[in-house]
PDB file of C-alpha atoms in Angstrom:
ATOM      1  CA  UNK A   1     141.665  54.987  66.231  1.00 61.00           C
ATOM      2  CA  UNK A   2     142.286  53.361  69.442  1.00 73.00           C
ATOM      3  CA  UNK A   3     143.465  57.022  70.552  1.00 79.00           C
ATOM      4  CA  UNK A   4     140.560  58.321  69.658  1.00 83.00           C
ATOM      5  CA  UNK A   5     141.988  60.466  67.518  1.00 84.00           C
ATOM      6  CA  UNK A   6     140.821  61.045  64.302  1.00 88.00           C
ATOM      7  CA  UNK A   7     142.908  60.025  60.867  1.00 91.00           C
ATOM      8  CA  UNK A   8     142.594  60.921  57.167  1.00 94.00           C
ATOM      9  CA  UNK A   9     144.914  58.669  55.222  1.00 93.00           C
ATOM     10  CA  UNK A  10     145.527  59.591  51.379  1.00 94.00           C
ATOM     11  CA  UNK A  11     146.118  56.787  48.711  1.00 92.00           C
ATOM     12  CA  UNK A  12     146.373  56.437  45.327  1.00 90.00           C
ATOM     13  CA  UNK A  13     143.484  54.939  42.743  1.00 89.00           C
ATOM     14  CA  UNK A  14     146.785  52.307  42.095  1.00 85.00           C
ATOM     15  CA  UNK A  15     146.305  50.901  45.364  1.00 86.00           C
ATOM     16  CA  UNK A  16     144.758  47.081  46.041  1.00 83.00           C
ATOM     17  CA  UNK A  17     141.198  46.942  46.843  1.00 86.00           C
ATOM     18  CA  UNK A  18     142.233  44.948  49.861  1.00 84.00           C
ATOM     19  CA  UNK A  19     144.260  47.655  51.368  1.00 86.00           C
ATOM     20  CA  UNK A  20     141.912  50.409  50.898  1.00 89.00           C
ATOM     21  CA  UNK A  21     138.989  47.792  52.627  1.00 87.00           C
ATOM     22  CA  UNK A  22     141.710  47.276  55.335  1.00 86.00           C
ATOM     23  CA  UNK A  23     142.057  50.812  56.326  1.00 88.00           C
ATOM     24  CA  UNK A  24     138.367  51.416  56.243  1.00 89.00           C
ATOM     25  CA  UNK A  25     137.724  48.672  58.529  1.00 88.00           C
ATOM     26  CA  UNK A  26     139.873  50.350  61.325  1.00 86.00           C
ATOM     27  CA  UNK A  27     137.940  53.592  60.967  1.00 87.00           C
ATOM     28  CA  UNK A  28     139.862  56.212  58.969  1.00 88.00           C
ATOM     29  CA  UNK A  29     138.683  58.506  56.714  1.00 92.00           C
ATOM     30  CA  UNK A  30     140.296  57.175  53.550  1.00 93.00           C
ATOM     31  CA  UNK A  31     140.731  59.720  50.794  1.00 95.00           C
ATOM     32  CA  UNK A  32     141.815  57.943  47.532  1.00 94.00           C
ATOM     33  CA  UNK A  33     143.177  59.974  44.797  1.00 93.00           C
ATOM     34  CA  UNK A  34     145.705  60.068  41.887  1.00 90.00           C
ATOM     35  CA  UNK A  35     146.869  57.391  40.098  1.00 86.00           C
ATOM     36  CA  UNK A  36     149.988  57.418  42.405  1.00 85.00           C
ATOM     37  CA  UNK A  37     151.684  57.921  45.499  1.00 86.00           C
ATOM     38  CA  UNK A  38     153.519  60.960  44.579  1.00 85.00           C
ATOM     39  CA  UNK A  39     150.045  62.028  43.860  1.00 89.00           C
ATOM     40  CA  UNK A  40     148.379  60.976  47.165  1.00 91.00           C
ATOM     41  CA  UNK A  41     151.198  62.151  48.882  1.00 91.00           C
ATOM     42  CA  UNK A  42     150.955  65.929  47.512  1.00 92.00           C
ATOM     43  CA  UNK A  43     146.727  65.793  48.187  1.00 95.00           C
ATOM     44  CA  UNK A  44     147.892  64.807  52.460  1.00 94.00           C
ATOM     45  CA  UNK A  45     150.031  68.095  52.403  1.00 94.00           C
ATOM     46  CA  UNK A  46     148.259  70.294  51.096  1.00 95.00           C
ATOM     47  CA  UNK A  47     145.440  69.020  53.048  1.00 95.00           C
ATOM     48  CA  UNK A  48     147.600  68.972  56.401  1.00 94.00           C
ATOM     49  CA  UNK A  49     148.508  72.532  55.707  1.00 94.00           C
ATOM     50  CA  UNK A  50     144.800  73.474  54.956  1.00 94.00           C
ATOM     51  CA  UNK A  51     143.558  71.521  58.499  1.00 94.00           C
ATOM     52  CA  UNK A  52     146.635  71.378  60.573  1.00 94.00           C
ATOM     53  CA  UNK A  53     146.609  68.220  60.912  1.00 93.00           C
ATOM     54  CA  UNK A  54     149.349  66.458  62.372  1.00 92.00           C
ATOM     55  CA  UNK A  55     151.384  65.043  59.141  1.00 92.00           C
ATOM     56  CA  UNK A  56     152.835  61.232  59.201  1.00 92.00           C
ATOM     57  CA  UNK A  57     154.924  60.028  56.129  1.00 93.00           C
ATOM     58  CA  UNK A  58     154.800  57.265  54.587  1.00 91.00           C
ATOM     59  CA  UNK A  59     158.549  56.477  54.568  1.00 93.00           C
ATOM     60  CA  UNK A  60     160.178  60.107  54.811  1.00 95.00           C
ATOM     61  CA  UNK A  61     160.056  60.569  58.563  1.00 95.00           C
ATOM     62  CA  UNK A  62     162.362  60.402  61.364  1.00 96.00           C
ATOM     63  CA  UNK A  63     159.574  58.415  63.620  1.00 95.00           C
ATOM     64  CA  UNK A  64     158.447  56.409  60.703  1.00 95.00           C
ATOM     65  CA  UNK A  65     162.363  55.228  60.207  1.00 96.00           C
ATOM     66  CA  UNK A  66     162.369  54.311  63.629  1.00 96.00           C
ATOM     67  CA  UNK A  67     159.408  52.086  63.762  1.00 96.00           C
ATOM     68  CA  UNK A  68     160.428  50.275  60.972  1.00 95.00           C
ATOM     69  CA  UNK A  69     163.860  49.845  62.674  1.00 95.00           C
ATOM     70  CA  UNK A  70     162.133  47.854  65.017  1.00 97.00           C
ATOM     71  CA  UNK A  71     161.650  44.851  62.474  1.00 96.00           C
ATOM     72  CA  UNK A  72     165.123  44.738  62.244  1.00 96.00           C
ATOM     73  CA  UNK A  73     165.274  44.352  65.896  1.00 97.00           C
ATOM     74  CA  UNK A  74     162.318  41.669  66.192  1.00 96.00           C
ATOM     75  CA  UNK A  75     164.196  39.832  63.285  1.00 95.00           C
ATOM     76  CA  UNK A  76     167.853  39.650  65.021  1.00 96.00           C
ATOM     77  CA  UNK A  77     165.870  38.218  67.866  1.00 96.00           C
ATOM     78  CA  UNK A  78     164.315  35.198  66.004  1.00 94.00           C
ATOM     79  CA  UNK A  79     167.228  34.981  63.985  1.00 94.00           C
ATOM     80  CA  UNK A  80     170.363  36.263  65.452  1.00 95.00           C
ATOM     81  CA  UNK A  81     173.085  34.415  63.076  1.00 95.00           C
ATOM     82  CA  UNK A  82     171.991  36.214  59.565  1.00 96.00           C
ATOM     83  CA  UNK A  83     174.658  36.504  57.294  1.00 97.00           C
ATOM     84  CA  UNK A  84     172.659  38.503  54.844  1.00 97.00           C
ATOM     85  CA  UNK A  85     168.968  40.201  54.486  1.00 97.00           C
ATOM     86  CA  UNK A  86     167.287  40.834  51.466  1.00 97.00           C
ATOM     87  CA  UNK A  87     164.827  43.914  51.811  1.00 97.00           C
ATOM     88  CA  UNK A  88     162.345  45.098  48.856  1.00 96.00           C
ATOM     89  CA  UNK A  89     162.917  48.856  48.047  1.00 96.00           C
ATOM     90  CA  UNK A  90     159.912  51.646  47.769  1.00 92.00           C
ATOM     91  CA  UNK A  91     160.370  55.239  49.546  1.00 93.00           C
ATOM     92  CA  UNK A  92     163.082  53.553  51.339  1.00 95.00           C
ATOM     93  CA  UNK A  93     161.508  53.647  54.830  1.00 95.00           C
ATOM     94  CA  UNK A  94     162.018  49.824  55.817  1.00 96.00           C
ATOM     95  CA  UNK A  95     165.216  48.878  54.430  1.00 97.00           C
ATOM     96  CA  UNK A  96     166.015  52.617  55.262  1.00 97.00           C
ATOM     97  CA  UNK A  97     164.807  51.767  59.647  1.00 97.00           C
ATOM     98  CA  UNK A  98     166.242  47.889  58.960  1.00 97.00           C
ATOM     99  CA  UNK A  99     169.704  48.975  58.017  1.00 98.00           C
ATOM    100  CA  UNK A 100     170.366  50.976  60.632  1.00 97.00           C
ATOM    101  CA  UNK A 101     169.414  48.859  63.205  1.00 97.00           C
ATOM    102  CA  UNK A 102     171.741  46.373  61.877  1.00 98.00           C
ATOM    103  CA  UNK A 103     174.765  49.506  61.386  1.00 97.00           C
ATOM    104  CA  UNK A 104     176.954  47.160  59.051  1.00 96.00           C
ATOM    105  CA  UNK A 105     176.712  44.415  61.152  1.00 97.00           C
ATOM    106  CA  UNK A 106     175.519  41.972  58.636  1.00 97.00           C
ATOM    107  CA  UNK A 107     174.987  42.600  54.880  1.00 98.00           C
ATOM    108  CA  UNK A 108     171.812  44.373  53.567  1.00 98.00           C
ATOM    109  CA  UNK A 109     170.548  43.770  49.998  1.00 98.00           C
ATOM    110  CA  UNK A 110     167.989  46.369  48.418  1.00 98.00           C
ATOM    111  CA  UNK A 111     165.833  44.499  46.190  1.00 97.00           C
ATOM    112  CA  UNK A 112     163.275  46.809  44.027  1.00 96.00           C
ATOM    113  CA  UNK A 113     161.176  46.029  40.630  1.00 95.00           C
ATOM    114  CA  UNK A 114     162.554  46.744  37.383  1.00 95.00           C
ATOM    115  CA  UNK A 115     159.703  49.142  36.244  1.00 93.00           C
ATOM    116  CA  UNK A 116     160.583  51.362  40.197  1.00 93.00           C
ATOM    117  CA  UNK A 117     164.457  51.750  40.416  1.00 95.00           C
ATOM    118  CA  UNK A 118     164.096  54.711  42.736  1.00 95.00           C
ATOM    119  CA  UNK A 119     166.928  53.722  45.087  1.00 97.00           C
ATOM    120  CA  UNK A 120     169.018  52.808  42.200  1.00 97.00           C
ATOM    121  CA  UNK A 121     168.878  55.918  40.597  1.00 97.00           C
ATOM    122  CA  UNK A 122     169.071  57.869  43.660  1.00 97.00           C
ATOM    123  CA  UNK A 123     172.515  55.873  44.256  1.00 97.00           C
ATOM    124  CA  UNK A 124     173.549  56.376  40.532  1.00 97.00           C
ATOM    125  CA  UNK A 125     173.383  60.360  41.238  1.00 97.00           C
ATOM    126  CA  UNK A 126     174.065  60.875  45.080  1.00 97.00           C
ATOM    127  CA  UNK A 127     170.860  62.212  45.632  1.00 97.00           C
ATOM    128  CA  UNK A 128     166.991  61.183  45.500  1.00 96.00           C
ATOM    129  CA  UNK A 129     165.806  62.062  42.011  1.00 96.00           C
ATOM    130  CA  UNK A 130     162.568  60.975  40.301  1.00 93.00           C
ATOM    131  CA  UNK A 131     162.015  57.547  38.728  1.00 91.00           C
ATOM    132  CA  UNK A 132     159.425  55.580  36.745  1.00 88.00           C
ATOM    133  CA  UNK A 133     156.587  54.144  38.949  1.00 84.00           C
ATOM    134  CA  UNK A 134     154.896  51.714  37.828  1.00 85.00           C
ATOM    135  CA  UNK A 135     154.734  47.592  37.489  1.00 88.00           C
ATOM    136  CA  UNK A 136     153.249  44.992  39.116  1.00 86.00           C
ATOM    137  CA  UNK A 137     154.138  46.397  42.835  1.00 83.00           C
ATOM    138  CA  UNK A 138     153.130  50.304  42.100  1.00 79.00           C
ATOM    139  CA  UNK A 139     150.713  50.138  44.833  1.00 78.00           C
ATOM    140  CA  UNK A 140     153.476  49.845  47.376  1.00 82.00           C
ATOM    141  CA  UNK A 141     156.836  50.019  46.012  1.00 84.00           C
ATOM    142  CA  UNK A 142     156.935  52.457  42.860  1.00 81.00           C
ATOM    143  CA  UNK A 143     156.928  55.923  44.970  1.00 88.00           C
ATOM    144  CA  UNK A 144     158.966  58.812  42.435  1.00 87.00           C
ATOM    145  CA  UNK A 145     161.886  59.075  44.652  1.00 92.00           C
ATOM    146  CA  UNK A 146     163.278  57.711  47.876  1.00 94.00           C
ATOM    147  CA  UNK A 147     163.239  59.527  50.934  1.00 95.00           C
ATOM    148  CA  UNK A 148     166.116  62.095  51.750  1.00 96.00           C
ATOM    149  CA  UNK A 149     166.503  60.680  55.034  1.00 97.00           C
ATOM    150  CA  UNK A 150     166.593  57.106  54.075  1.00 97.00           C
ATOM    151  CA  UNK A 151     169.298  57.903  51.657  1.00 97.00           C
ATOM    152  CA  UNK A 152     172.751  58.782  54.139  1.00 97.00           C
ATOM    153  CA  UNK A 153     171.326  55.662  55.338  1.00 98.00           C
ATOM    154  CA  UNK A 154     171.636  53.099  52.239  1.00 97.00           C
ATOM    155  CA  UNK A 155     174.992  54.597  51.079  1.00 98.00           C
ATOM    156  CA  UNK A 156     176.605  53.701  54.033  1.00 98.00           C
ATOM    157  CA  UNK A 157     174.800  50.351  54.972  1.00 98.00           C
ATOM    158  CA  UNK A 158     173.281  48.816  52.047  1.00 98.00           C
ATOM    159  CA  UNK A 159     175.880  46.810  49.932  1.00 97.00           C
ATOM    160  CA  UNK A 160     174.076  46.683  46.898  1.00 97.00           C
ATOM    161  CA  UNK A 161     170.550  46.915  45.063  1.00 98.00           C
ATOM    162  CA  UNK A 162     169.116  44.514  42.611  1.00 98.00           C
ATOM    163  CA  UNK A 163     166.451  44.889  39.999  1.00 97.00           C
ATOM    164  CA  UNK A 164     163.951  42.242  39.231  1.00 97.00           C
ATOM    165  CA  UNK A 165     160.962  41.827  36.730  1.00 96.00           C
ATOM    166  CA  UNK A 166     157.177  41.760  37.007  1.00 94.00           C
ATOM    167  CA  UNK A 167     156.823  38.068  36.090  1.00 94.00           C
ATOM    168  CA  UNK A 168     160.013  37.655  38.564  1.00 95.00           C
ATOM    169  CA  UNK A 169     157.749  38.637  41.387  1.00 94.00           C
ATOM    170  CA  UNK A 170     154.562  37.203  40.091  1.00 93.00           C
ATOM    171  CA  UNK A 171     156.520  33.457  40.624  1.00 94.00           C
ATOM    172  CA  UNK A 172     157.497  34.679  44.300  1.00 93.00           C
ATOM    173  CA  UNK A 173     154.209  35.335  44.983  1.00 92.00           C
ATOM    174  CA  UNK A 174     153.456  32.006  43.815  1.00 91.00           C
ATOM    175  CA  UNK A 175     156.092  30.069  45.419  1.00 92.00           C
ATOM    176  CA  UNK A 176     155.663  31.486  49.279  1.00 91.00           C
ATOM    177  CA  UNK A 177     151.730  30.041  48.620  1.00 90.00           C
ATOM    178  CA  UNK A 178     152.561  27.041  46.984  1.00 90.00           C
ATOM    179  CA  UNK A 179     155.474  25.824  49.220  1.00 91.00           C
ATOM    180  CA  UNK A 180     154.669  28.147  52.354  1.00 90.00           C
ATOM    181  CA  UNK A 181     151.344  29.311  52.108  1.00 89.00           C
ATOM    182  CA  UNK A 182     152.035  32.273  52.880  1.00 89.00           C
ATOM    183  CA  UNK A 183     149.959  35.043  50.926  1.00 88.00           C
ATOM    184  CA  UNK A 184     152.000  38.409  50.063  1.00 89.00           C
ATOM    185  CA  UNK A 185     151.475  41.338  47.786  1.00 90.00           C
ATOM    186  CA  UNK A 186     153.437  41.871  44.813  1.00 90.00           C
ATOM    187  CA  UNK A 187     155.800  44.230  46.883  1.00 91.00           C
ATOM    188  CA  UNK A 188     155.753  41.792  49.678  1.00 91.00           C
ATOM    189  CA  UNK A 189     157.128  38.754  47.381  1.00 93.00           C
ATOM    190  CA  UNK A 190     159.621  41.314  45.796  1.00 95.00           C
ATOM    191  CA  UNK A 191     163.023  40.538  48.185  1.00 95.00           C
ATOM    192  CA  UNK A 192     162.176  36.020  47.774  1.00 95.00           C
ATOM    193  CA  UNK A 193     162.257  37.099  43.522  1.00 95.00           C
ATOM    194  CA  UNK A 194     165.654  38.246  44.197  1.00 96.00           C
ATOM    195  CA  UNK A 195     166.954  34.757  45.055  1.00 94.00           C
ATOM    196  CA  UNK A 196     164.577  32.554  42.896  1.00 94.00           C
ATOM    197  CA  UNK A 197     165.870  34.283  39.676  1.00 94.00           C
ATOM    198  CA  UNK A 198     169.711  33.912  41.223  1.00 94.00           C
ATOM    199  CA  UNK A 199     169.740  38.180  40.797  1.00 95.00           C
ATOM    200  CA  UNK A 200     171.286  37.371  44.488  1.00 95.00           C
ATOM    201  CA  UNK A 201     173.299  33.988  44.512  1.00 94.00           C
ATOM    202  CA  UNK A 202     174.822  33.090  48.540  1.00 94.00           C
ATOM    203  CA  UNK A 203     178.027  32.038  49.158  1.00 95.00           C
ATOM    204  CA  UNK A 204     178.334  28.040  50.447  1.00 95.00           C
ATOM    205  CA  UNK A 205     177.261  28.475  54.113  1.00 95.00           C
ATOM    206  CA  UNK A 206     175.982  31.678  53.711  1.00 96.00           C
ATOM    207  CA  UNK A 207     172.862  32.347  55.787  1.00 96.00           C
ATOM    208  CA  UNK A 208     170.049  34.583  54.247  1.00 95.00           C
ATOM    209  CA  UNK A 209     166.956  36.000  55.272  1.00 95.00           C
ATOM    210  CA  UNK A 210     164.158  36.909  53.899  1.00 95.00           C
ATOM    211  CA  UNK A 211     161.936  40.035  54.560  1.00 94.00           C
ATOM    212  CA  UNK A 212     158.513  39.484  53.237  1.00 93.00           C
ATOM    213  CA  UNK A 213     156.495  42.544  53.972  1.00 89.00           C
ATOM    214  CA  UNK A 214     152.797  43.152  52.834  1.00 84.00           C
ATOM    215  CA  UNK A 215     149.750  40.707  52.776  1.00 79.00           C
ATOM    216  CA  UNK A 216     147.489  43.252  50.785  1.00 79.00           C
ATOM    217  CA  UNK A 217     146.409  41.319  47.873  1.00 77.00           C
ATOM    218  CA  UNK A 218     143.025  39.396  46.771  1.00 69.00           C
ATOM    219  CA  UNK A 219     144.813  36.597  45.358  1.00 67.00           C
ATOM    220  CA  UNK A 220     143.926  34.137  47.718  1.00 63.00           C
ATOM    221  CA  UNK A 221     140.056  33.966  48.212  1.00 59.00           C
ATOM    222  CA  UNK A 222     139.093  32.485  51.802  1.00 51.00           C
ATOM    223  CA  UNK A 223     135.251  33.443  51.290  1.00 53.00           C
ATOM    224  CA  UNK A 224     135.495  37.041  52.554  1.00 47.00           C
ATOM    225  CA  UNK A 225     132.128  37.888  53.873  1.00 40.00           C
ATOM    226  CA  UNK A 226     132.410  34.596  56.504  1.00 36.00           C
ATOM    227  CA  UNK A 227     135.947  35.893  57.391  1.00 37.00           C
ATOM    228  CA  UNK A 228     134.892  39.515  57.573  1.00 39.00           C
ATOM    229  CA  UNK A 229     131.924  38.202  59.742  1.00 37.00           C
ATOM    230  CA  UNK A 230     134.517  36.722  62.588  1.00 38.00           C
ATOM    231  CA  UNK A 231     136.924  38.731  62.264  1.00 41.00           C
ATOM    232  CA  UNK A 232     136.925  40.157  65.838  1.00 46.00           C
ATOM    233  CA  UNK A 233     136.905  36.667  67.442  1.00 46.00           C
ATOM    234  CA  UNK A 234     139.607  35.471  65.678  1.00 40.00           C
ATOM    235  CA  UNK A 235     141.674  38.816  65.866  1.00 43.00           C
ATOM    236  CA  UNK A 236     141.119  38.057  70.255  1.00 47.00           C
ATOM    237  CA  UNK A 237     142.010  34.619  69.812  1.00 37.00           C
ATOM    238  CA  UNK A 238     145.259  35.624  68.144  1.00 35.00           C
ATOM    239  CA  UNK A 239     145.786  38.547  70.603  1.00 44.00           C
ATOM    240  CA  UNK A 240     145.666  36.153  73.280  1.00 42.00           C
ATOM    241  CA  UNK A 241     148.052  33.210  71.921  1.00 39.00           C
ATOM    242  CA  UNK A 242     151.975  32.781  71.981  1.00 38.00           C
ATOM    243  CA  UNK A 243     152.915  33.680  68.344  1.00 34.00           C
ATOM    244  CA  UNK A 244     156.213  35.852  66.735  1.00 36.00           C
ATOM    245  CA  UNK A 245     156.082  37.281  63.692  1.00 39.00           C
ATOM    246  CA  UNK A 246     158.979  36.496  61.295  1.00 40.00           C
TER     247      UNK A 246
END
């Protein structure tokens, strides 16, 4: 919207009340329908085909691959002697964009929920096929296949991919508020399950990072309407102060 260009983004009915309030705020015209992404995703095409619109994927994208590339970049900055990074798993666009950045130069771990093993299938049989889609994380992780371009992309550079539960990532939600206070969606807690429930155990001296990605979730309740109220005062104040994201 800063463009001044207008945008029609497409999500699913699965998708957290505090995303779809997020994207509203900034001015699109949200469109939410289907129960899931696959569905969402097929309502943007044939829309974009209808309208000519210009079409931007999720995760299945050349420029989308790129940008999310760039955390990988911002991360090696702030933390430039990783051993190991453990990266949660939906359409495969950020571990897809994080991996190669990184080109095998330390080791990536795919990390995706039990009840969405699309990148572990689409391992399994060389090829993205569908896969269940649903659990706690649907609303971000639980597309019904990963993206072909992603794919060339995790067989060469991602070592391995490990499964966790819904109750798995319910506690990692819990501990990065409890010990960090740090407030992530399901999907966003997903990678920190990995190495609570030992699914990922380092080496002694092994240095592993993190990648918590998505604050989308009502869990924490900081009296919304005040907050919503002062938003854009605190959103300049933040502009205009030192801070890194990690």
């Amino acid at each position: 919207m800063k463009l001044g260009k207008p945008a029609r983004i497409f999500v699913p009915s699965v998708c957290s009340p505090e995303k779809i309030e997020r994207i509203r705020s900034y001015g699109a015209d949200l469109v939410v329908t289907g129960e899931r992404y696959a569905d969402a995703l097929a309502a943007s095409e044939a829309w974009a085909a209808e309208s000519g619109a210009l079409r931007i994927h999720a995760y299945d994208q050349v420029e989308t691959l790129l940008g999310q590339g760039t955390v990988g970049l911002e991360l090696e900055e702030q933390a430039p002697n990783l051993d190991t990074l453990l990266v949660a798993v939906g359409g495969g666009g950020l571990i897809g964009g994080v991996a190669a950045w990184y080109s095998g130069r330390i080791k990536i771990i795919g990390v995706e929920p039990e009840a969405a093993p699309t990148l572990t299938r689409a391992l399994q049989a060389g090829r993205p096929v569908d896969s269940p889609a649903g659990g706690i994380a649907a609303d971000s992780l639980a597309p019904k296949r990963v993206g072909e371009l992603m794919l060339p992309i995790a067989q060469t550079h991602v070592q391995s991919v490990l499964l966790v539960s819904d109750r798995a990532i319910e506690h990692a939600q819990e501990a990065l508020w409890k010990v960090l206070r740090i407030v992530a969606e399901p999907g966003g807690a997903a990678a920190l399950a990995a190495l609570l429930t030992r699914g990922y155990q380092p080496k002694p001296g092994e240095r592993v990072g993190i990648l918590v990605c998505g604050a989308n979730t009502t869990a924490v309740n900081f009296g919304g309407w005040a907050i919503h109220q002062q938003s854009e005062p605190a959103a300049q104040i933040l502009n205009q102060t030192a801070t890194k994201p990690c």
